[in-house]
Short mmCIF file of C-alpha atoms in Angstrom, two decimals:
data_model
loop_
_atom_site.label_atom_id
_atom_site.label_comp_id
_atom_site.label_asym_id
_atom_site.label_seq_id
_atom_site.Cartn_x
_atom_site.Cartn_y
_atom_site.Cartn_z
CA MET K 238 30.98 1.24 -31.68
CA SER K 239 31.33 0.31 -28.15
CA GLU K 240 34.49 0.59 -26.48
CA ARG K 241 36.91 -2.33 -26.22
CA LYS K 242 35.77 -4.59 -24.01
CA SER K 243 38.34 -6.92 -21.33
CA ALA K 244 36.62 -9.99 -22.85
CA VAL K 245 34.45 -11.06 -25.75
CA LEU K 246 30.90 -12.29 -24.70
CA GLU K 247 28.70 -14.11 -27.07
CA VAL K 248 24.92 -14.61 -26.05
CA ILE K 249 22.75 -17.53 -28.10
CA ALA K 250 19.47 -15.75 -29.19
CA LEU K 251 16.54 -17.01 -30.30
CA ASP K 252 14.60 -14.02 -31.46
CA VAL K 253 14.35 -10.17 -31.51
CA GLU K 254 13.32 -10.31 -28.02
CA ASP K 255 16.71 -12.48 -26.90
CA ALA K 256 18.84 -10.12 -28.80
CA VAL K 257 17.93 -6.76 -27.84
CA ALA K 258 18.15 -8.23 -24.09
CA ALA K 259 21.48 -9.48 -24.96
CA GLN K 260 22.65 -6.62 -26.48
CA ALA K 261 21.35 -3.82 -23.55
CA GLY K 262 22.81 -6.31 -21.03
CA GLY K 263 26.40 -6.06 -22.85
CA ALA K 264 26.54 -8.74 -25.51
CA ASP K 265 29.50 -8.37 -28.06
CA ARG K 266 28.27 -11.31 -30.07
CA LEU K 267 25.40 -13.04 -30.77
CA GLU K 268 24.56 -16.75 -32.27
CA LEU K 269 21.49 -17.67 -33.87
CA VAL K 270 19.65 -20.72 -33.56
CA THR K 271 16.53 -22.14 -33.75
CA ASP K 272 15.41 -25.61 -31.30
CA MET K 273 17.63 -25.99 -28.35
CA ALA K 274 16.05 -29.21 -28.03
CA ALA K 275 18.21 -30.37 -30.78
CA ASP K 276 21.30 -28.38 -29.47
CA GLY K 277 20.27 -25.22 -31.87
CA LEU K 278 19.41 -25.27 -35.62
CA THR K 279 19.55 -23.22 -38.22
CA PRO K 280 17.17 -19.85 -37.86
CA SER K 281 15.05 -19.04 -40.37
CA VAL K 282 16.14 -16.14 -42.73
CA GLU K 283 13.23 -13.80 -41.80
CA THR K 284 14.18 -14.82 -38.04
CA PHE K 285 18.31 -13.65 -39.24
CA ALA K 286 16.58 -10.23 -40.84
CA GLY K 287 14.50 -9.48 -37.57
CA ILE K 288 17.31 -9.50 -35.05
CA ARG K 289 19.72 -7.89 -37.65
CA ALA K 290 17.48 -4.86 -38.02
CA SER K 291 17.14 -4.70 -34.15
CA VAL K 292 20.46 -4.70 -32.97
CA ASP K 293 24.10 -3.36 -34.41
CA ILE K 294 26.19 -6.11 -32.82
CA ALA K 295 28.00 -8.60 -34.85
CA LEU K 296 25.77 -12.37 -35.65
CA ARG K 297 26.89 -15.59 -36.03
CA VAL K 298 24.48 -17.69 -37.46
CA MET K 299 24.51 -21.73 -36.59
CA LEU K 300 24.44 -23.54 -40.34
CA ARG K 301 22.90 -26.94 -39.07
CA LEU K 302 19.84 -29.26 -39.73
CA SER K 303 19.94 -31.80 -37.56
CA ASP K 304 20.91 -32.58 -34.39
CA GLY K 305 24.27 -34.46 -34.06
CA PHE K 306 27.83 -33.69 -35.87
CA ALA K 307 26.91 -35.50 -39.31
CA ALA K 308 26.61 -33.25 -42.33
CA GLY K 309 24.02 -35.46 -43.59
CA GLY K 310 25.68 -36.31 -46.81
CA THR K 311 25.55 -35.05 -50.38
CA ARG K 312 22.00 -34.15 -50.08
CA GLY K 313 22.85 -32.35 -46.56
CA VAL K 314 25.69 -30.61 -47.46
CA ASP K 315 23.43 -29.40 -50.62
CA GLU K 316 20.84 -28.12 -48.38
CA LEU K 317 23.69 -26.60 -46.01
CA VAL K 318 25.39 -24.50 -49.29
CA ARG K 319 21.63 -23.38 -50.06
CA VAL K 320 20.95 -21.95 -46.80
CA ALA K 321 24.21 -20.08 -46.40
CA GLY K 322 23.43 -18.76 -49.62
CA ASP K 323 20.09 -17.39 -48.62
CA MET K 324 21.82 -16.26 -45.10
CA ARG K 325 24.28 -14.32 -47.16
CA ASP K 326 21.99 -12.74 -49.44
CA ALA K 327 19.71 -11.46 -46.67
CA GLY K 328 22.97 -9.76 -45.18
CA ALA K 329 24.72 -12.48 -42.85
CA ASP K 330 28.25 -12.16 -42.80
CA GLU K 331 29.38 -14.46 -39.69
CA PHE K 332 28.58 -18.16 -39.57
CA VAL K 333 29.15 -20.92 -36.74
CA LEU K 334 29.29 -24.98 -38.09
CA GLY K 335 30.96 -28.24 -37.53
CA PHE K 336 30.67 -31.20 -39.02
CA LEU K 337 32.71 -34.67 -38.11
CA ASP K 338 33.29 -38.05 -40.11
CA GLU K 339 32.43 -41.26 -38.67
CA GLN K 340 35.46 -42.31 -37.42
CA GLY K 341 35.24 -39.13 -35.39
CA GLY K 342 37.67 -36.98 -37.68
CA PRO K 343 36.54 -33.42 -38.97
CA ASP K 344 34.51 -34.28 -42.39
CA LEU K 345 36.73 -32.57 -44.60
CA ALA K 346 34.42 -33.19 -47.75
CA ALA K 347 31.67 -31.33 -45.78
CA VAL K 348 33.15 -28.41 -44.26
CA GLU K 349 35.50 -27.00 -46.83
CA ARG K 350 32.49 -27.29 -49.37
CA ILE K 351 30.05 -25.44 -46.92
CA VAL K 352 33.07 -22.78 -46.55
CA ASP K 353 33.83 -22.53 -49.43
CA GLY K 354 30.40 -21.28 -50.09
CA LEU K 355 31.05 -18.62 -47.73
CA GLY K 356 33.45 -16.91 -49.40
CA GLY K 357 36.20 -15.48 -46.76
CA CYS K 358 33.40 -14.71 -44.14
CA ARG K 359 34.72 -15.24 -40.67
CA TRP K 360 33.12 -18.80 -38.73
CA THR K 361 32.93 -20.41 -35.63
CA PHE K 362 33.86 -24.42 -35.42
CA HIS K 363 31.53 -25.45 -32.66
CA ARG K 364 31.40 -28.13 -29.93
CA ALA K 365 32.17 -30.93 -32.32
CA ILE K 366 35.47 -30.74 -31.43
CA ASP K 367 34.88 -31.22 -28.20
CA ARG K 368 33.20 -35.07 -29.45
CA ALA K 369 36.33 -35.04 -32.17
CA ASP K 370 38.59 -38.31 -31.43
CA ASP K 371 41.80 -36.46 -31.82
CA ARG K 372 41.47 -32.60 -31.10
CA ASP K 373 44.70 -31.95 -32.09
CA ALA K 374 44.42 -33.34 -35.67
CA LEU K 375 41.39 -31.93 -36.17
CA ARG K 376 42.87 -28.70 -35.09
CA LYS K 377 45.91 -29.18 -37.93
CA GLN K 378 43.30 -30.61 -40.51
CA LEU K 379 41.37 -27.44 -40.53
CA ALA K 380 44.12 -24.82 -40.30
CA ASP K 381 44.26 -23.54 -43.75
CA LEU K 382 40.42 -23.65 -43.97
CA PRO K 383 39.82 -19.43 -44.59
CA GLY K 384 37.60 -17.65 -42.16
CA LEU K 385 38.05 -19.52 -39.42
CA ASP K 386 38.81 -17.53 -36.47
CA ALA K 387 37.26 -19.40 -33.04
CA TYR K 388 36.63 -22.96 -31.64
CA LEU K 389 33.63 -22.65 -29.36
CA THR K 390 34.39 -25.94 -26.61
CA ALA K 391 33.96 -26.59 -23.00
CA GLY K 392 37.43 -28.82 -23.39
CA SER K 393 35.42 -31.61 -22.90
CA PRO K 394 31.56 -33.55 -24.24
CA ALA K 395 30.66 -33.63 -20.60
CA GLY K 396 31.18 -29.72 -19.89
CA VAL K 397 33.17 -27.04 -18.48
CA ASP K 398 33.95 -28.79 -15.24
CA ASP K 399 35.70 -32.04 -16.87
CA GLY K 400 37.64 -29.25 -19.57
CA LEU K 401 39.30 -26.75 -17.24
CA SER K 402 42.68 -28.35 -17.82
CA VAL K 403 42.17 -28.82 -21.57
CA LEU K 404 41.28 -26.03 -22.20
CA ALA K 405 44.20 -23.99 -20.19
CA ALA K 406 46.54 -26.45 -22.69
CA GLU K 407 45.28 -25.51 -25.41
CA SER K 408 45.12 -21.74 -24.50
CA ALA K 409 48.99 -22.08 -23.85
CA ARG K 410 49.49 -23.05 -27.42
CA ARG K 411 47.84 -20.13 -29.15
CA GLY K 412 49.90 -19.11 -32.19
CA GLU K 413 50.57 -22.84 -32.57
CA PRO K 414 49.93 -24.00 -36.29
CA GLY K 415 46.18 -24.94 -35.77
CA TYR K 416 45.92 -22.92 -32.89
CA GLU K 417 45.53 -19.29 -34.04
CA PRO K 418 41.92 -19.23 -34.06
CA ARG K 419 40.46 -17.93 -30.87
CA ILE K 420 39.25 -20.27 -28.06
CA MET K 421 35.35 -19.38 -27.04
CA VAL K 422 34.62 -20.96 -24.01
CA GLY K 423 30.79 -22.34 -23.24
CA GLY K 424 29.51 -26.13 -22.36
CA GLY K 425 28.50 -25.54 -19.07
CA LEU K 426 30.17 -22.35 -18.03
CA ARG K 427 29.16 -20.88 -15.11
CA LEU K 428 30.44 -17.36 -13.59
CA ASP K 429 32.62 -19.29 -11.22
CA HIS K 430 34.67 -20.65 -13.57
CA VAL K 431 35.49 -16.97 -15.04
CA PRO K 432 38.46 -16.46 -12.89
CA GLY K 433 40.43 -19.83 -13.42
CA LEU K 434 39.93 -19.19 -17.39
CA ARG K 435 41.11 -15.60 -17.48
CA ALA K 436 44.04 -16.30 -15.49
CA ALA K 437 44.55 -19.13 -17.80
CA GLY K 438 44.60 -16.62 -20.97
CA LEU K 439 40.90 -17.38 -22.45
CA ASP K 440 39.68 -14.32 -23.45
CA ALA K 441 36.24 -15.03 -25.08
CA PHE K 442 33.06 -16.78 -23.47
CA HIS K 443 30.14 -17.93 -24.96
CA ILE K 444 26.72 -18.70 -22.62
CA GLY K 445 23.45 -19.52 -23.74
CA GLY K 446 20.95 -21.20 -20.25
CA ALA K 447 22.93 -19.23 -18.10
CA ALA K 448 21.82 -15.88 -19.88
CA ARG K 449 18.51 -16.98 -19.23
CA PRO K 450 16.74 -17.74 -15.13
CA GLY K 451 13.60 -19.07 -16.25
CA GLY K 452 15.07 -21.94 -18.46
CA TRP K 453 15.20 -22.20 -21.97
CA SER K 454 11.30 -21.80 -22.16
CA GLY K 455 12.27 -17.67 -21.18
CA PRO K 456 14.30 -14.97 -22.84
CA VAL K 457 17.65 -13.82 -22.21
CA SER K 458 17.67 -11.13 -19.16
CA ALA K 459 19.83 -8.35 -20.02
CA GLU K 460 20.13 -8.32 -16.03
CA ALA K 461 21.85 -11.85 -16.47
CA VAL K 462 23.96 -10.80 -19.35
CA ARG K 463 25.45 -7.85 -17.41
CA GLU K 464 25.89 -9.57 -14.64
CA TRP K 465 28.82 -11.67 -17.25
CA ARG K 466 29.69 -8.21 -18.71
CA THR K 467 30.88 -6.97 -14.87
CA ALA K 468 32.47 -10.46 -14.57
CA LEU K 469 34.44 -10.34 -17.23
CA ASP K 470 35.62 -6.46 -17.43
CA ALA K 471 36.74 -7.15 -13.83
#
């Protein structure tokens, strides 16, 4: 195991090349997705297995079948449960998910059913929280779900620039009911945000495009990840 870092750094990986570069650069964990044109969907089991065989850091697998934050009704949830089961059979033990209903609240029926199929695996509620009608109510409604240990959030649907005050305020409430899960900051995150976020007590960071100097058409750069690792360890 690597030594404890000052903050958790999670990097989006699309394939084995990304995963190996991210680990080499000092990432603590990977979020595995496909199709970033749709903001990240569930990868294939084969992709997961290839990455799992190539790196030894934690992997969180996205459970999301289409763009947007709707689960897709009963049929969509059935498919998500099936996919999650296939991933677990392949060795996945950490996940990312999050669905809203038409009123902008958490789709509790969908989330609860999917989480029930995870058998206690740890999971992140992703940036659906940034589109929620009431962030505080969402947190409290999800508070008792097993395995929920992180929220991936920019504090705003527009990104970290607009969400800084929300992130700081939620960080200050850590430990209150609904605020026990770790805040993982992601969504338009830049290196110049890091000092202020660290000063506000944030200790987990998620990067995607920031790890790819060539954009999403290019691979993760170990050097770019290392720059973030250095900044977070400062």
